[in-house]
DNA sequence: ACCGGATCGTTCGAATTTGAACAAGAGATT
DNA sequence: AATCTCTTGTTCAAATTCGAACGATCCGGT
C-alpha cells in the first residue's frame, strides 16, 4: 500500500460538478413538480414509466428496478399515488403474489398536464445548457458508468435480455 | 401553446444516463462509507469540508450552503456527528447567534481512515471509467449547469415574478 | 404429493430530510 | 433608546427512505 491515487484538480472539478449538478437539478425539478401538479419527481417518474408501456401497467418489482428504487419505497409511493387516484393496483390471475400498478385516467391526464413544464425545465436546467459534444460525452460516459454499476449488481445471471420500451 | 420541444432520443439518452448515474453512484458510495467507517456520504462531505479549512471549523450557515443542504438538515447531521465525537460545536464570541462546527481529532482520524477507500471507489465507479475527453466535458458542462442554478437562486430572488395568476 | 429454496409485495421500526415556525441576537434608522 | 428588519440556528411535525423481517406463493426436483 504505497499511496492512494488522490484526485487531480481536473478530476476533482469533474467530480464536484457531477455531484453538485445532480443535487441541484433534482431539487429544482422536484420543487417545480410539487408546485405545478402536486407530485414529487419520484412520483412523476413512476407515472412516466407506466405511461410508457402498452397497457399502462407494470409489475411492482419490475417498476422498482426500472426506477432504481427499493421495493418498500415503491410500495409506499404507489400507495400515495393510489390515494391520489393517479394509479390503481391490480392483482394478477396467473400469480397471486404479483401486483400490477396501473395508470388511471386521472394519472394520464395529470401526466399530460405536468410533462410540458417538466421537460421545459429539464431543457433549461441542463439539456440546453450543454453543447452537443458535452451532451454526447455525458450520454456515453455516464451511460457506461450506469451500465457497469448495474452490471456488477446482476453479474451472475445472464443480463443480455431486456425488452426496452421508449420512455418520455 | 403550439408544441413542447420534447427530448430527442439522443437527449433522452444523456438525461437518463445522468439521472441513473447520480442515483447509483451516490448509493454505492453511501453504502461503502457506512460499511467501512459507519458514516453516511452526507456526513463524510461535512468532515471533508471542515478538514479543508485552516482551523478545521466553519459556521453552520456557511457549511450548509457549501454542502447544498438545508439548515435544519445540517443541524441534525452535526448533532449526529457530535454524538459520535467527530465534530464539536463552538460558539462565537463576537456573535452569540453564530455556531461553529469544529472537526475533532477523532473526526480527523476517521476521515484519514475513510478517504483512501472512498476515493478509490469514486475512481472505480466513475472517474476512471470516463475518458479524458468525457471527464473534461462533464467538468465543463455540468460545471456550467451548477453555476447557472446557483446563480439564479442568488441573483434574482425576488425578480422572478412570472405571470401565474391562472393555476395550471 | 411434498419439501427446500427462490420470489413477491407488504409491514415494521429507525434514520433522515424538508419547510415552517420560532426565539434570540445583530444592525441600521430614526 | 426605541423600533424595524434581517440573520442565525434550532425545534417541530410530517413526509420519505431504507433494510430487515415477514407471510404467502411459486417452482424444481424427488
PDB file of N, CA and C (backbone and C1' of nucleotides) in Angstrom, chain C:
ATOM      1  P    DA C   1     -52.012 -34.131  -5.631  1.00  0.00           P
ATOM      2  O5'  DA C   1     -51.005 -34.366  -4.421  1.00  0.00           O
ATOM      3  C5'  DA C   1     -51.303 -35.441  -3.513  1.00  0.00           C
ATOM      4  C4'  DA C   1     -50.070 -35.713  -2.692  1.00  0.00           C
ATOM      5  C3'  DA C   1     -49.661 -34.552  -1.777  1.00  0.00           C
ATOM      6  O3'  DA C   1     -49.261 -35.101  -0.536  1.00  0.00           O
ATOM      7  C1'  DA C   1     -47.874 -35.061  -3.240  1.00  0.00           C
ATOM      8  P    DC C   2     -48.909 -34.183   0.654  1.00  0.00           P
ATOM      9  O5'  DC C   2     -47.355 -33.933   0.468  1.00  0.00           O
ATOM     10  C5'  DC C   2     -46.451 -35.036   0.548  1.00  0.00           C
ATOM     11  C4'  DC C   2     -45.020 -34.511   0.559  1.00  0.00           C
ATOM     12  C3'  DC C   2     -44.844 -33.217   1.371  1.00  0.00           C
ATOM     13  O3'  DC C   2     -43.693 -33.338   2.174  1.00  0.00           O
ATOM     14  C1'  DC C   2     -44.046 -32.903  -0.817  1.00  0.00           C
ATOM     15  P    DC C   3     -43.545 -32.429   3.492  1.00  0.00           P
ATOM     16  O5'  DC C   3     -42.062 -31.876   3.352  1.00  0.00           O
ATOM     17  C5'  DC C   3     -41.029 -32.774   2.935  1.00  0.00           C
ATOM     18  C4'  DC C   3     -39.964 -32.002   2.173  1.00  0.00           C
ATOM     19  C3'  DC C   3     -39.494 -30.718   2.855  1.00  0.00           C
ATOM     20  O3'  DC C   3     -38.081 -30.722   2.915  1.00  0.00           O
ATOM     21  C1'  DC C   3     -40.091 -30.280   0.611  1.00  0.00           C
ATOM     22  P    DG C   4     -37.314 -29.759   3.887  1.00  0.00           P
ATOM     23  O5'  DG C   4     -36.551 -28.813   2.875  1.00  0.00           O
ATOM     24  C5'  DG C   4     -35.645 -29.389   1.934  1.00  0.00           C
ATOM     25  C4'  DG C   4     -35.152 -28.316   0.997  1.00  0.00           C
ATOM     26  C3'  DG C   4     -34.764 -27.012   1.688  1.00  0.00           C
ATOM     27  O3'  DG C   4     -33.537 -26.540   1.156  1.00  0.00           O
ATOM     28  C1'  DG C   4     -36.467 -26.592   0.071  1.00  0.00           C
ATOM     29  P    DG C   5     -32.864 -25.229   1.649  1.00  0.00           P
ATOM     30  O5'  DG C   5     -33.029 -24.258   0.381  1.00  0.00           O
ATOM     31  C5'  DG C   5     -32.705 -24.768  -0.928  1.00  0.00           C
ATOM     32  C4'  DG C   5     -33.232 -23.804  -1.976  1.00  0.00           C
ATOM     33  C3'  DG C   5     -32.884 -22.338  -1.717  1.00  0.00           C
ATOM     34  O3'  DG C   5     -32.436 -21.741  -2.915  1.00  0.00           O
ATOM     35  C1'  DG C   5     -35.215 -22.576  -1.982  1.00  0.00           C
ATOM     36  P    DA C   6     -31.826 -20.313  -2.947  1.00  0.00           P
ATOM     37  O5'  DA C   6     -32.882 -19.499  -3.821  1.00  0.00           O
ATOM     38  C5'  DA C   6     -33.212 -19.984  -5.131  1.00  0.00           C
ATOM     39  C4'  DA C   6     -34.458 -19.274  -5.612  1.00  0.00           C
ATOM     40  C3'  DA C   6     -34.383 -17.744  -5.528  1.00  0.00           C
ATOM     41  O3'  DA C   6     -34.680 -17.197  -6.803  1.00  0.00           O
ATOM     42  C1'  DA C   6     -36.387 -18.556  -4.512  1.00  0.00           C
ATOM     43  P    DT C   7     -34.612 -15.632  -7.059  1.00  0.00           P
ATOM     44  O5'  DT C   7     -36.139 -15.195  -6.954  1.00  0.00           O
ATOM     45  C5'  DT C   7     -37.119 -15.877  -7.734  1.00  0.00           C
ATOM     46  C4'  DT C   7     -38.485 -15.322  -7.402  1.00  0.00           C
ATOM     47  C3'  DT C   7     -38.552 -13.792  -7.331  1.00  0.00           C
ATOM     48  O3'  DT C   7     -39.588 -13.363  -8.201  1.00  0.00           O
ATOM     49  C1'  DT C   7     -39.585 -14.758  -5.451  1.00  0.00           C
ATOM     50  P    DC C   8     -39.827 -11.857  -8.560  1.00  0.00           P
ATOM     51  O5'  DC C   8     -41.051 -11.470  -7.646  1.00  0.00           O
ATOM     52  C5'  DC C   8     -42.300 -12.120  -7.828  1.00  0.00           C
ATOM     53  C4'  DC C   8     -43.277 -11.631  -6.791  1.00  0.00           C
ATOM     54  C3'  DC C   8     -43.228 -10.126  -6.560  1.00  0.00           C
ATOM     55  O3'  DC C   8     -44.410  -9.519  -7.060  1.00  0.00           O
ATOM     56  C1'  DC C   8     -43.306 -11.362  -4.498  1.00  0.00           C
ATOM     57  P    DG C   9     -44.409  -7.932  -7.322  1.00  0.00           P
ATOM     58  O5'  DG C   9     -44.953  -7.378  -5.939  1.00  0.00           O
ATOM     59  C5'  DG C   9     -46.278  -7.714  -5.553  1.00  0.00           C
ATOM     60  C4'  DG C   9     -46.477  -7.440  -4.072  1.00  0.00           C
ATOM     61  C3'  DG C   9     -46.306  -5.972  -3.667  1.00  0.00           C
ATOM     62  O3'  DG C   9     -47.552  -5.496  -3.196  1.00  0.00           O
ATOM     63  C1'  DG C   9     -45.144  -7.446  -2.185  1.00  0.00           C
ATOM     64  P    DT C  10     -47.635  -4.043  -2.519  1.00  0.00           P
ATOM     65  O5'  DT C  10     -47.496  -4.381  -0.962  1.00  0.00           O
ATOM     66  C5'  DT C  10     -48.321  -5.406  -0.421  1.00  0.00           C
ATOM     67  C4'  DT C  10     -47.999  -5.636   1.048  1.00  0.00           C
ATOM     68  C3'  DT C  10     -48.049  -4.371   1.920  1.00  0.00           C
ATOM     69  O3'  DT C  10     -48.963  -4.601   2.987  1.00  0.00           O
ATOM     70  C1'  DT C  10     -46.034  -5.600   2.289  1.00  0.00           C
ATOM     71  P    DT C  11     -49.341  -3.389   3.931  1.00  0.00           P
ATOM     72  O5'  DT C  11     -48.413  -3.652   5.212  1.00  0.00           O
ATOM     73  C5'  DT C  11     -48.415  -4.934   5.826  1.00  0.00           C
ATOM     74  C4'  DT C  11     -47.346  -4.990   6.908  1.00  0.00           C
ATOM     75  C3'  DT C  11     -47.314  -3.772   7.846  1.00  0.00           C
ATOM     76  O3'  DT C  11     -47.348  -4.245   9.186  1.00  0.00           O
ATOM     77  C1'  DT C  11     -45.145  -4.246   7.011  1.00  0.00           C
ATOM     78  P    DC C  12     -47.744  -3.247  10.372  1.00  0.00           P
ATOM     79  O5'  DC C  12     -46.341  -2.942  11.079  1.00  0.00           O
ATOM     80  C5'  DC C  12     -45.532  -4.023  11.523  1.00  0.00           C
ATOM     81  C4'  DC C  12     -44.100  -3.573  11.708  1.00  0.00           C
ATOM     82  C3'  DC C  12     -43.938  -2.217  12.389  1.00  0.00           C
ATOM     83  O3'  DC C  12     -43.573  -2.408  13.754  1.00  0.00           O
ATOM     84  C1'  DC C  12     -42.405  -2.531  10.550  1.00  0.00           C
ATOM     85  P    DG C  13     -43.546  -1.155  14.750  1.00  0.00           P
ATOM     86  O5'  DG C  13     -42.010  -0.734  14.702  1.00  0.00           O
ATOM     87  C5'  DG C  13     -41.007  -1.720  14.967  1.00  0.00           C
ATOM     88  C4'  DG C  13     -39.639  -1.130  14.688  1.00  0.00           C
ATOM     89  C3'  DG C  13     -39.367   0.206  15.381  1.00  0.00           C
ATOM     90  O3'  DG C  13     -38.029   0.214  15.870  1.00  0.00           O
ATOM     91  C1'  DG C  13     -39.111   0.456  13.045  1.00  0.00           C
ATOM     92  P    DA C  14     -37.515   1.408  16.785  1.00  0.00           P
ATOM     93  O5'  DA C  14     -36.399   2.065  15.862  1.00  0.00           O
ATOM     94  C5'  DA C  14     -35.377   1.238  15.306  1.00  0.00           C
ATOM     95  C4'  DA C  14     -34.618   2.001  14.249  1.00  0.00           C
ATOM     96  C3'  DA C  14     -34.177   3.401  14.688  1.00  0.00           C
ATOM     97  O3'  DA C  14     -32.798   3.569  14.398  1.00  0.00           O
ATOM     98  C1'  DA C  14     -35.392   3.519  12.650  1.00  0.00           C
ATOM     99  P    DA C  15     -32.045   4.887  14.826  1.00  0.00           P
ATOM    100  O5'  DA C  15     -31.795   5.623  13.423  1.00  0.00           O
ATOM    101  C5'  DA C  15     -31.231   4.886  12.361  1.00  0.00           C
ATOM    102  C4'  DA C  15     -31.293   5.702  11.079  1.00  0.00           C
ATOM    103  C3'  DA C  15     -30.772   7.135  11.227  1.00  0.00           C
ATOM    104  O3'  DA C  15     -29.877   7.402  10.160  1.00  0.00           O
ATOM    105  C1'  DA C  15     -32.959   7.147  10.298  1.00  0.00           C
ATOM    106  P    DT C  16     -29.006   8.697  10.156  1.00  0.00           P
ATOM    107  O5'  DT C  16     -29.804   9.654   9.165  1.00  0.00           O
ATOM    108  C5'  DT C  16     -30.079   9.193   7.844  1.00  0.00           C
ATOM    109  C4'  DT C  16     -31.100  10.071   7.180  1.00  0.00           C
ATOM    110  C3'  DT C  16     -30.795  11.575   7.166  1.00  0.00           C
ATOM    111  O3'  DT C  16     -30.445  11.907   5.836  1.00  0.00           O
ATOM    112  C1'  DT C  16     -33.103  11.096   7.528  1.00  0.00           C
ATOM    113  P    DT C  17     -29.954  13.382   5.495  1.00  0.00           P
ATOM    114  O5'  DT C  17     -31.281  14.082   4.998  1.00  0.00           O
ATOM    115  C5'  DT C  17     -32.067  13.452   3.969  1.00  0.00           C
ATOM    116  C4'  DT C  17     -33.300  14.277   3.715  1.00  0.00           C
ATOM    117  C3'  DT C  17     -33.067  15.792   3.720  1.00  0.00           C
ATOM    118  O3'  DT C  17     -33.457  16.332   2.474  1.00  0.00           O
ATOM    119  C1'  DT C  17     -34.933  15.201   5.079  1.00  0.00           C
ATOM    120  P    DT C  18     -33.164  17.851   2.172  1.00  0.00           P
ATOM    121  O5'  DT C  18     -34.557  18.527   2.458  1.00  0.00           O
ATOM    122  C5'  DT C  18     -35.743  18.010   1.826  1.00  0.00           C
ATOM    123  C4'  DT C  18     -36.970  18.651   2.428  1.00  0.00           C
ATOM    124  C3'  DT C  18     -36.845  20.161   2.630  1.00  0.00           C
ATOM    125  O3'  DT C  18     -37.542  20.823   1.585  1.00  0.00           O
ATOM    126  C1'  DT C  18     -37.891  19.050   4.500  1.00  0.00           C
ATOM    127  P    DG C  19     -37.346  22.382   1.399  1.00  0.00           P
ATOM    128  O5'  DG C  19     -38.566  22.988   2.238  1.00  0.00           O
ATOM    129  C5'  DG C  19     -39.877  22.492   2.014  1.00  0.00           C
ATOM    130  C4'  DG C  19     -40.816  23.074   3.051  1.00  0.00           C
ATOM    131  C3'  DG C  19     -40.712  24.597   3.233  1.00  0.00           C
ATOM    132  O3'  DG C  19     -42.015  25.110   3.451  1.00  0.00           O
ATOM    133  C1'  DG C  19     -40.227  23.532   5.284  1.00  0.00           C
ATOM    134  P    DA C  20     -42.246  26.665   3.483  1.00  0.00           P
ATOM    135  O5'  DA C  20     -42.981  26.889   4.875  1.00  0.00           O
ATOM    136  C5'  DA C  20     -43.838  25.848   5.373  1.00  0.00           C
ATOM    137  C4'  DA C  20     -44.097  26.047   6.850  1.00  0.00           C
ATOM    138  C3'  DA C  20     -44.158  27.507   7.296  1.00  0.00           C
ATOM    139  O3'  DA C  20     -45.235  27.691   8.192  1.00  0.00           O
ATOM    140  C1'  DA C  20     -42.470  26.360   8.521  1.00  0.00           C
ATOM    141  P    DA C  21     -45.582  29.128   8.774  1.00  0.00           P
ATOM    142  O5'  DA C  21     -45.082  29.020  10.283  1.00  0.00           O
ATOM    143  C5'  DA C  21     -45.407  27.839  11.040  1.00  0.00           C
ATOM    144  C4'  DA C  21     -44.661  27.885  12.363  1.00  0.00           C
ATOM    145  C3'  DA C  21     -44.643  29.271  13.021  1.00  0.00           C
ATOM    146  O3'  DA C  21     -44.991  29.137  14.397  1.00  0.00           O
ATOM    147  C1'  DA C  21     -42.424  28.426  12.811  1.00  0.00           C
ATOM    148  P    DC C  22     -45.132  30.409  15.350  1.00  0.00           P
ATOM    149  O5'  DC C  22     -43.721  30.446  16.090  1.00  0.00           O
ATOM    150  C5'  DC C  22     -43.268  29.280  16.756  1.00  0.00           C
ATOM    151  C4'  DC C  22     -41.837  29.473  17.219  1.00  0.00           C
ATOM    152  C3'  DC C  22     -41.544  30.838  17.843  1.00  0.00           C
ATOM    153  O3'  DC C  22     -41.556  30.715  19.264  1.00  0.00           O
ATOM    154  C1'  DC C  22     -39.754  30.017  16.445  1.00  0.00           C
ATOM    155  P    DA C  23     -41.580  32.034  20.159  1.00  0.00           P
ATOM    156  O5'  DA C  23     -40.075  32.149  20.650  1.00  0.00           O
ATOM    157  C5'  DA C  23     -39.403  30.978  21.143  1.00  0.00           C
ATOM    158  C4'  DA C  23     -37.920  31.276  21.327  1.00  0.00           C
ATOM    159  C3'  DA C  23     -37.625  32.581  22.051  1.00  0.00           C
ATOM    160  O3'  DA C  23     -36.528  32.384  22.923  1.00  0.00           O
ATOM    161  C1'  DA C  23     -36.649  32.629  19.905  1.00  0.00           C
ATOM    162  P    DA C  24     -36.096  33.544  23.939  1.00  0.00           P
ATOM    163  O5'  DA C  24     -34.776  34.118  23.257  1.00  0.00           O
ATOM    164  C5'  DA C  24     -33.724  33.205  22.925  1.00  0.00           C
ATOM    165  C4'  DA C  24     -32.715  33.916  22.064  1.00  0.00           C
ATOM    166  C3'  DA C  24     -32.322  35.307  22.563  1.00  0.00           C
ATOM    167  O3'  DA C  24     -30.926  35.329  22.816  1.00  0.00           O
ATOM    168  C1'  DA C  24     -32.775  35.306  20.226  1.00  0.00           C
ATOM    169  P    DG C  25     -30.248  36.666  23.462  1.00  0.00           P
ATOM    170  O5'  DG C  25     -29.530  37.311  22.199  1.00  0.00           O
ATOM    171  C5'  DG C  25     -28.600  36.513  21.485  1.00  0.00           C
ATOM    172  C4'  DG C  25     -28.325  37.154  20.148  1.00  0.00           C
ATOM    173  C3'  DG C  25     -27.727  38.569  20.229  1.00  0.00           C
ATOM    174  O3'  DG C  25     -26.460  38.545  19.601  1.00  0.00           O
ATOM    175  C1'  DG C  25     -29.472  38.446  18.621  1.00  0.00           C
ATOM    176  P    DA C  26     -25.540  39.848  19.618  1.00  0.00           P
ATOM    177  O5'  DA C  26     -25.766  40.428  18.149  1.00  0.00           O
ATOM    178  C5'  DA C  26     -25.210  39.706  17.050  1.00  0.00           C
ATOM    179  C4'  DA C  26     -25.609  40.382  15.750  1.00  0.00           C
ATOM    180  C3'  DA C  26     -25.034  41.787  15.576  1.00  0.00           C
ATOM    181  O3'  DA C  26     -24.367  41.839  14.327  1.00  0.00           O
ATOM    182  C1'  DA C  26     -27.406  41.776  15.248  1.00  0.00           C
ATOM    183  P    DG C  27     -23.457  43.073  13.979  1.00  0.00           P
ATOM    184  O5'  DG C  27     -24.375  44.071  13.129  1.00  0.00           O
ATOM    185  C5'  DG C  27     -25.220  43.546  12.108  1.00  0.00           C
ATOM    186  C4'  DG C  27     -26.046  44.663  11.507  1.00  0.00           C
ATOM    187  C3'  DG C  27     -25.434  46.061  11.639  1.00  0.00           C
ATOM    188  O3'  DG C  27     -25.542  46.736  10.388  1.00  0.00           O
ATOM    189  C1'  DG C  27     -27.626  46.047  12.546  1.00  0.00           C
ATOM    190  P    DA C  28     -24.873  48.167  10.213  1.00  0.00           P
ATOM    191  O5'  DA C  28     -26.148  49.052   9.846  1.00  0.00           O
ATOM    192  C5'  DA C  28     -27.075  48.552   8.876  1.00  0.00           C
ATOM    193  C4'  DA C  28     -28.362  49.332   8.947  1.00  0.00           C
ATOM    194  C3'  DA C  28     -28.152  50.849   8.943  1.00  0.00           C
ATOM    195  O3'  DA C  28     -29.017  51.437   7.992  1.00  0.00           O
ATOM    196  C1'  DA C  28     -29.483  50.209  10.806  1.00  0.00           C
ATOM    197  P    DT C  29     -28.868  52.971   7.618  1.00  0.00           P
ATOM    198  O5'  DT C  29     -30.204  53.587   8.191  1.00  0.00           O
ATOM    199  C5'  DT C  29     -31.418  52.830   8.101  1.00  0.00           C
ATOM    200  C4'  DT C  29     -32.513  53.535   8.873  1.00  0.00           C
ATOM    201  C3'  DT C  29     -32.364  55.053   8.935  1.00  0.00           C
ATOM    202  O3'  DT C  29     -33.558  55.681   8.496  1.00  0.00           O
ATOM    203  C1'  DT C  29     -32.702  54.152  11.111  1.00  0.00           C
ATOM    204  P    DT C  30     -33.569  57.263   8.318  1.00  0.00           P
ATOM    205  O5'  DT C  30     -34.330  57.692   9.645  1.00  0.00           O
ATOM    206  C5'  DT C  30     -35.588  57.075   9.976  1.00  0.00           C
ATOM    207  C4'  DT C  30     -35.935  57.333  11.451  1.00  0.00           C
ATOM    208  C3'  DT C  30     -35.910  58.803  11.840  1.00  0.00           C
ATOM    209  O3'  DT C  30     -37.234  59.253  12.114  1.00  0.00           O
ATOM    210  C1'  DT C  30     -34.872  57.423  13.495  1.00  0.00           C
TER     211       DT C  30
END
